[in-house]
PDB file of C-alpha atoms in Angstrom:
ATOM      1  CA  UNK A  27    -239.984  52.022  17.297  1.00  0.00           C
ATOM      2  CA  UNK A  28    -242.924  53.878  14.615  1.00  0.00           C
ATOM      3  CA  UNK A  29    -245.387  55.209  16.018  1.00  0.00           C
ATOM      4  CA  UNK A  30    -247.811  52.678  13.806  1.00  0.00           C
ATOM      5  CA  UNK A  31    -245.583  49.983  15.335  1.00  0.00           C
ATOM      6  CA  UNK A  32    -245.937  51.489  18.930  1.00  0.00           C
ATOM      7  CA  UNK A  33    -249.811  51.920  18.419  1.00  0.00           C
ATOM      8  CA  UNK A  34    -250.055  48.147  17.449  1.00  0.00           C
ATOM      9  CA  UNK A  35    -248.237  47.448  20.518  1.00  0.00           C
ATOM     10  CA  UNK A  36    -250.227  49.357  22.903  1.00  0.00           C
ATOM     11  CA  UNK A  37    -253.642  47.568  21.115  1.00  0.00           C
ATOM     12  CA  UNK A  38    -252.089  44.232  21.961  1.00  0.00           C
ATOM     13  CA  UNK A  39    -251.361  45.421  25.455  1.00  0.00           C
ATOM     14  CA  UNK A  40    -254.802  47.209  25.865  1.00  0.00           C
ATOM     15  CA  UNK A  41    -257.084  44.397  23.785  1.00  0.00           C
ATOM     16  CA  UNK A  42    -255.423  41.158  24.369  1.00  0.00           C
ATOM     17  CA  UNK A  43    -252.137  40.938  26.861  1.00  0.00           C
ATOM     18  CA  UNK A  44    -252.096  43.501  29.069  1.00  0.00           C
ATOM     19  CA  UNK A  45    -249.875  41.201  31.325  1.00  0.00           C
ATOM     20  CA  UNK A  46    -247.206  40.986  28.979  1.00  0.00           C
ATOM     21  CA  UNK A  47    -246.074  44.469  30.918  1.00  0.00           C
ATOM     22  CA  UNK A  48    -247.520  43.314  34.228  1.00  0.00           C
ATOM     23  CA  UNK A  49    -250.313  45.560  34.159  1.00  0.00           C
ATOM     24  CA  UNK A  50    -254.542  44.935  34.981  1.00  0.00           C
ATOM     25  CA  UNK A  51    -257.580  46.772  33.068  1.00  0.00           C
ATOM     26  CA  UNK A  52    -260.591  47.434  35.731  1.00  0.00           C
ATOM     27  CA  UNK A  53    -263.701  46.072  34.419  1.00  0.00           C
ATOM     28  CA  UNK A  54    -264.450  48.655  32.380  1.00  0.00           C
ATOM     29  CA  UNK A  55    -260.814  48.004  30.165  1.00  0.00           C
ATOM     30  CA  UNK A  56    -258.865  51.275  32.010  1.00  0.00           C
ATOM     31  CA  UNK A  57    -255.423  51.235  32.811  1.00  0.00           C
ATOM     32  CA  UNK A  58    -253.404  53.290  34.716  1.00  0.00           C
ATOM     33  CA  UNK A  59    -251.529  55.856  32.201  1.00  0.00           C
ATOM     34  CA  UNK A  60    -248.748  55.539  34.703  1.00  0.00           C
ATOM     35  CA  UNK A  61    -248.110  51.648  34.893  1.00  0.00           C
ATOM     36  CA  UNK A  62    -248.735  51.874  31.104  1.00  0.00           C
ATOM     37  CA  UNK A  63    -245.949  53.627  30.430  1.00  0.00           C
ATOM     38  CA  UNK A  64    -243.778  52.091  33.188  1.00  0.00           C
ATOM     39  CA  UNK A  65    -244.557  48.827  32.218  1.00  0.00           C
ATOM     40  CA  UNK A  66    -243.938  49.625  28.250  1.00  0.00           C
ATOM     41  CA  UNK A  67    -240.424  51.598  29.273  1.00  0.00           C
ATOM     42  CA  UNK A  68    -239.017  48.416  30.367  1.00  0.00           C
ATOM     43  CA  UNK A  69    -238.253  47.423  26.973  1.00  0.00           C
ATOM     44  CA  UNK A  70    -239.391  50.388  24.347  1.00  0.00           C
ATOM     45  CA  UNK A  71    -239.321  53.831  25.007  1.00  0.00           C
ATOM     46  CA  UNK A  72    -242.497  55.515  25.552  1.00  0.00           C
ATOM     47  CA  UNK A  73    -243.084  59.212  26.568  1.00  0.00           C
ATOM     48  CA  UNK A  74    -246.497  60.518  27.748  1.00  0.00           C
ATOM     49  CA  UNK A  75    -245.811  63.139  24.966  1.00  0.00           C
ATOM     50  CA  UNK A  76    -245.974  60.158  22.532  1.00  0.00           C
ATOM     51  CA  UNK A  77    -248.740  58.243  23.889  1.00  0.00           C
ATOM     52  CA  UNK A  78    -250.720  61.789  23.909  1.00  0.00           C
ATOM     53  CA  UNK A  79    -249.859  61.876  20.153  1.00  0.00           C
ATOM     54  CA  UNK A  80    -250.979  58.297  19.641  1.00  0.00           C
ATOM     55  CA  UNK A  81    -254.369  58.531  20.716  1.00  0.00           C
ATOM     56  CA  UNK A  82    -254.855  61.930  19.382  1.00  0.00           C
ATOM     57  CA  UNK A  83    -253.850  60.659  15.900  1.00  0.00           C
ATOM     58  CA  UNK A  84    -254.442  57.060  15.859  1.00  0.00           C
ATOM     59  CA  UNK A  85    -256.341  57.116  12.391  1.00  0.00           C
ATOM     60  CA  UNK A  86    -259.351  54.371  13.473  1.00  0.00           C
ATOM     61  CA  UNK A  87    -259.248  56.075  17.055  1.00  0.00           C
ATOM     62  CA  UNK A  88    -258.132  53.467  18.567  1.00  0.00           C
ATOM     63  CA  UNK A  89    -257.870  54.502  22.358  1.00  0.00           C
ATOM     64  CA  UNK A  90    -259.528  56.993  24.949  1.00  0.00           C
ATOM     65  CA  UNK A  91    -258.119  58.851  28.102  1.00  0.00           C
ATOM     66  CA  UNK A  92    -260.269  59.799  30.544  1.00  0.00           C
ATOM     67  CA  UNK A  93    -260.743  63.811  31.317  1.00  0.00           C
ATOM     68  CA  UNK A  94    -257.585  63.961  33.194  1.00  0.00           C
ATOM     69  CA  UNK A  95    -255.132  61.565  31.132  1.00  0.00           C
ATOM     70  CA  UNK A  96    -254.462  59.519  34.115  1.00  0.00           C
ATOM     71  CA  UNK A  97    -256.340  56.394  32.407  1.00  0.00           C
ATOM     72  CA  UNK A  98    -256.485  55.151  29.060  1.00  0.00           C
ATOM     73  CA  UNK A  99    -257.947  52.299  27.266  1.00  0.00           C
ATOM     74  CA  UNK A 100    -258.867  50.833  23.886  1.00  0.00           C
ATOM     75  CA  UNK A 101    -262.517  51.418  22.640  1.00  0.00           C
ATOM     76  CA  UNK A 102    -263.106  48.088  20.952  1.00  0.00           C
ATOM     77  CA  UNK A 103    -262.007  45.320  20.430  1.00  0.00           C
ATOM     78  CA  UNK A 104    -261.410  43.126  23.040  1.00  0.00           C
ATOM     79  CA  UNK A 105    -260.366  39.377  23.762  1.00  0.00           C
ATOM     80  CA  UNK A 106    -260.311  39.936  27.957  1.00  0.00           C
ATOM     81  CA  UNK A 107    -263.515  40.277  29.249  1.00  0.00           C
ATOM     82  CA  UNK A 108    -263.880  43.846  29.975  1.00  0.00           C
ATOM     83  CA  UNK A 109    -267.195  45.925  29.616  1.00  0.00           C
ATOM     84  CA  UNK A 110    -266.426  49.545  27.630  1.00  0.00           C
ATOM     85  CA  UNK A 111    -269.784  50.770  28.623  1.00  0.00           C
ATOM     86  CA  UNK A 112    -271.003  50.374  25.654  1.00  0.00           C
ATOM     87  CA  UNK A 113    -274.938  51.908  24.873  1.00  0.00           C
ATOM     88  CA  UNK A 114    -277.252  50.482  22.778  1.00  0.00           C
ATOM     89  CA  UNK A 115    -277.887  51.672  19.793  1.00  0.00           C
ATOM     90  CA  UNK A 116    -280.261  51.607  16.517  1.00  0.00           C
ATOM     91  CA  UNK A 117    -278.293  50.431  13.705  1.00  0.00           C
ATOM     92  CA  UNK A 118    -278.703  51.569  10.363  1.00  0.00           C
ATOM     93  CA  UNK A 119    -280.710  50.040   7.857  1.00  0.00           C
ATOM     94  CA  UNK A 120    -277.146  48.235   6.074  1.00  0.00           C
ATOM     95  CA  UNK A 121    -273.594  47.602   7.751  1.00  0.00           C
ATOM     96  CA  UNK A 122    -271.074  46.043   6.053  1.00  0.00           C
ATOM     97  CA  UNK A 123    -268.210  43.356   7.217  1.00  0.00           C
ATOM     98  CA  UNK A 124    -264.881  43.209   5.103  1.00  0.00           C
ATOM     99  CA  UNK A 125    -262.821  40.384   5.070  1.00  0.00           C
ATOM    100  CA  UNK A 126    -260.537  38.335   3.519  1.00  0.00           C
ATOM    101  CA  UNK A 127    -261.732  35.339   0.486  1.00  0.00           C
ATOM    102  CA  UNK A 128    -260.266  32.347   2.742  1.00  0.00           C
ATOM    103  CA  UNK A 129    -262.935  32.920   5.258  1.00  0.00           C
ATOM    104  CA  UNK A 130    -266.080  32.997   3.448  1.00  0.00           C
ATOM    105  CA  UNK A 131    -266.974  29.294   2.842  1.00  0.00           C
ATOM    106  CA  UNK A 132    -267.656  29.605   7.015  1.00  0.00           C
ATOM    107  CA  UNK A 133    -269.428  32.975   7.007  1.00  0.00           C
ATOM    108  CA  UNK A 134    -271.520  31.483   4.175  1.00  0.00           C
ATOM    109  CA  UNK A 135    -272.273  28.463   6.337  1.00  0.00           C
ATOM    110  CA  UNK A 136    -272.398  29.961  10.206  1.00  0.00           C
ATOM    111  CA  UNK A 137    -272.899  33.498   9.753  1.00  0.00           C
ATOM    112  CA  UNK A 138    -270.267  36.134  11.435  1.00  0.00           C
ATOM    113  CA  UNK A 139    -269.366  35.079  15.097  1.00  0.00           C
ATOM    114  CA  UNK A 140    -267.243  36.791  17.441  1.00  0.00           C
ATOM    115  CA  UNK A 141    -264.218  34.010  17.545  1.00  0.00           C
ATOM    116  CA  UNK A 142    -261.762  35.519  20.199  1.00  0.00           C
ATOM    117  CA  UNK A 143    -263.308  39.100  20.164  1.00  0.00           C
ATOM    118  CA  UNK A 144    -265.867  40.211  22.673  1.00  0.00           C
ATOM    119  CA  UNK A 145    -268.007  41.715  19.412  1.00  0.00           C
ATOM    120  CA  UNK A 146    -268.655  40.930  15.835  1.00  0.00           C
ATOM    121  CA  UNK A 147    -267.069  44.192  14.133  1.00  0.00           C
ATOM    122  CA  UNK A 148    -269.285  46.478  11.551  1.00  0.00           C
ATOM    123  CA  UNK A 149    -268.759  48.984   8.843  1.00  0.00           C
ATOM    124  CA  UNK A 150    -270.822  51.892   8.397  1.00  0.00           C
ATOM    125  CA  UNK A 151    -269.598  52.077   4.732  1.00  0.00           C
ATOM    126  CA  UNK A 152    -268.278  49.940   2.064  1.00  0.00           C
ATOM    127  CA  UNK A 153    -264.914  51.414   1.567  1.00  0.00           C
ATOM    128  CA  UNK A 154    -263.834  51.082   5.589  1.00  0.00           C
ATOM    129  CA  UNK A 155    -265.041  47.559   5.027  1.00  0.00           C
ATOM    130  CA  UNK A 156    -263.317  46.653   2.219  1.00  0.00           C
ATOM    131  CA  UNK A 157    -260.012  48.238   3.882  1.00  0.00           C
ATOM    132  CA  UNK A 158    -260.560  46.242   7.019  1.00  0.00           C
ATOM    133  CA  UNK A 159    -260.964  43.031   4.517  1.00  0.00           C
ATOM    134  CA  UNK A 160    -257.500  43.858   2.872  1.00  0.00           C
ATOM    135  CA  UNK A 161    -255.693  42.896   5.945  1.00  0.00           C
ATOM    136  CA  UNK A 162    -256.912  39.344   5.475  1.00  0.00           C
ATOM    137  CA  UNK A 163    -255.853  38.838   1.677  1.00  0.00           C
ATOM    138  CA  UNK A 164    -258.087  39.087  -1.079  1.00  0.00           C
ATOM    139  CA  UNK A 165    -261.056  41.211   0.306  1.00  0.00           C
ATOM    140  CA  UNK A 166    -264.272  40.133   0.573  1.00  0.00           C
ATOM    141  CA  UNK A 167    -267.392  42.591   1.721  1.00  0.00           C
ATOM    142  CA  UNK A 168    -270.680  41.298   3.259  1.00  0.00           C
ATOM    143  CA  UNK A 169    -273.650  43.994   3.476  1.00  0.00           C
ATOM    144  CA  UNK A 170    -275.277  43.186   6.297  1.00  0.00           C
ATOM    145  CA  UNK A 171    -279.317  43.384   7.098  1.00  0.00           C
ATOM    146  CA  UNK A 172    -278.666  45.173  10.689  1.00  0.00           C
ATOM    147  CA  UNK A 173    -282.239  47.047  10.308  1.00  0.00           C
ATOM    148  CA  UNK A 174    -283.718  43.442   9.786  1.00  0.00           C
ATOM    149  CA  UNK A 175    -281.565  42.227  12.221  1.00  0.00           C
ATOM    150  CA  UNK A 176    -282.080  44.786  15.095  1.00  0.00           C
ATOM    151  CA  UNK A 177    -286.085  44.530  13.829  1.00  0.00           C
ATOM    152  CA  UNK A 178    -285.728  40.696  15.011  1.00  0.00           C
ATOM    153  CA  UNK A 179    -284.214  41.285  18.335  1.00  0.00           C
ATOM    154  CA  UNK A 180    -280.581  41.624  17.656  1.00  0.00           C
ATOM    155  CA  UNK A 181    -278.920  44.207  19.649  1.00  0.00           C
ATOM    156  CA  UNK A 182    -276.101  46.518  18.262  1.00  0.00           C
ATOM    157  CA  UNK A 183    -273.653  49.087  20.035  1.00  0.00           C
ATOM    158  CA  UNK A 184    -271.669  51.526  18.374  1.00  0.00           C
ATOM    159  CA  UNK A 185    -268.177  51.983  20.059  1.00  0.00           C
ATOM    160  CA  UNK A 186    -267.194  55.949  20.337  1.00  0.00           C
ATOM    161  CA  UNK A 187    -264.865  55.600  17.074  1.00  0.00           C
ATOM    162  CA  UNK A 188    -267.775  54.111  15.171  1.00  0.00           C
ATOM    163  CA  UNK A 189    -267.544  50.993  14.510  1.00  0.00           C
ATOM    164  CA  UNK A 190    -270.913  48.962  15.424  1.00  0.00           C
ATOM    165  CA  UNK A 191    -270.918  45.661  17.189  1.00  0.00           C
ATOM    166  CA  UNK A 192    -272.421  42.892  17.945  1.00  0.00           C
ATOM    167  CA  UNK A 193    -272.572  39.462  19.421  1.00  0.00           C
ATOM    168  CA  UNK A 194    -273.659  37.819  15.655  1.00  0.00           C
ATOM    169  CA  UNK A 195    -274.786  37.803  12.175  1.00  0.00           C
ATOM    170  CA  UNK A 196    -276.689  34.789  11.384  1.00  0.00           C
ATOM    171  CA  UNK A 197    -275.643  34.149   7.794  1.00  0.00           C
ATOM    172  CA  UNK A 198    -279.502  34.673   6.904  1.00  0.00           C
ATOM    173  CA  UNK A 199    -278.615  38.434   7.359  1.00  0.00           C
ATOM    174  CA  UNK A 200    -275.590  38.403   4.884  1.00  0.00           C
ATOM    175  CA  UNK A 201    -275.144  39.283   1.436  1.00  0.00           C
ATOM    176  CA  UNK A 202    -271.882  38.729  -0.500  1.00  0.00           C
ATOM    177  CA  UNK A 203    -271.493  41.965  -2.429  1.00  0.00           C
ATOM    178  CA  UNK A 204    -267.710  41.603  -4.045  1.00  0.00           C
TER     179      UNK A 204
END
């Protein structure tokens, strides 16, 4: 197995299934390094070597260990209910949200909304945005008003690999820019 292909395996285990290798994240989304790679051995090979590499160069920065390497979890992006100790955070003036062209007929109507994530994922530039779009088909970027927003009440976090979150966008605080 890549190590791209072994990354998107460990973000499935880490965001979404960690059962599917009969492990539990604590509240705050850690698992045990150890039952990680137990529980990933059973049917792809996994060394702490590679998981070490992983992390280290996991281009989006994916996942954190703690200070001794004996935990490890993913830094966003969530569909188990797990708190990653997020703090709040002033956003800036303009985020932007890249997706794909089938999707924005909904976004137009009901804004951005969180669907099976914990958080409503943000840019800090155009060009991640449009990249994250790209995955989706033809992309599509929204700026979004997050000064205006967080102004009105909204509250952001920024995850420690820098992408912002947040519960919703209201469509009122969209603009289609491509």
């Amino acid at each position: 197995m890549s190590l791209k292909s072994t990354s998107k395996y460990l973000s499935l285990i880490l965001r979404h299934k960690p059962e599917t290798i009969g492990i539990t994240l604590d509240e705050h989304g850690w698992a045990e390094v150890d039952e990680l790679l137990a529980g990933v051995n059973r049917t792809h090979p996994l060394t702490m070597e590679t998981l070490e590499q992983i992390v280290l160069e996991d281009e989006k920065q994916r996942y954190s260990f703690n200070e001794n390497k004996t935990l490890i979890r993913a830094n966003q992006g969530h569909s188990v209910p797990v708190d990653v100790e997020l703090e709040e955070a002033e956003p800036p003036e303009i985020l932007y949200h890249g997706t794909g062209q089938k999707f924005t007929a909904s976004i137009d109507a009901q804004g951005l909304l969180r669907m099976s994530r914990l958080y409503v994922h943000l840019s800090a530039d155009y060009a991640t945005a449009k990249k994250v779009g790209q995955r989706h088909g033809k992309p599509v970027v929204y700026r979004v008003l997050s000064g205006k927003m967080y102004a009105d009440g909204f509250r952001f976090c920024r995850s420690v690999n820098g992408v912002w979150l947040t519960k919703a966008v209201p469509a009122r605080y969209l603009e289609k820019i491509t």
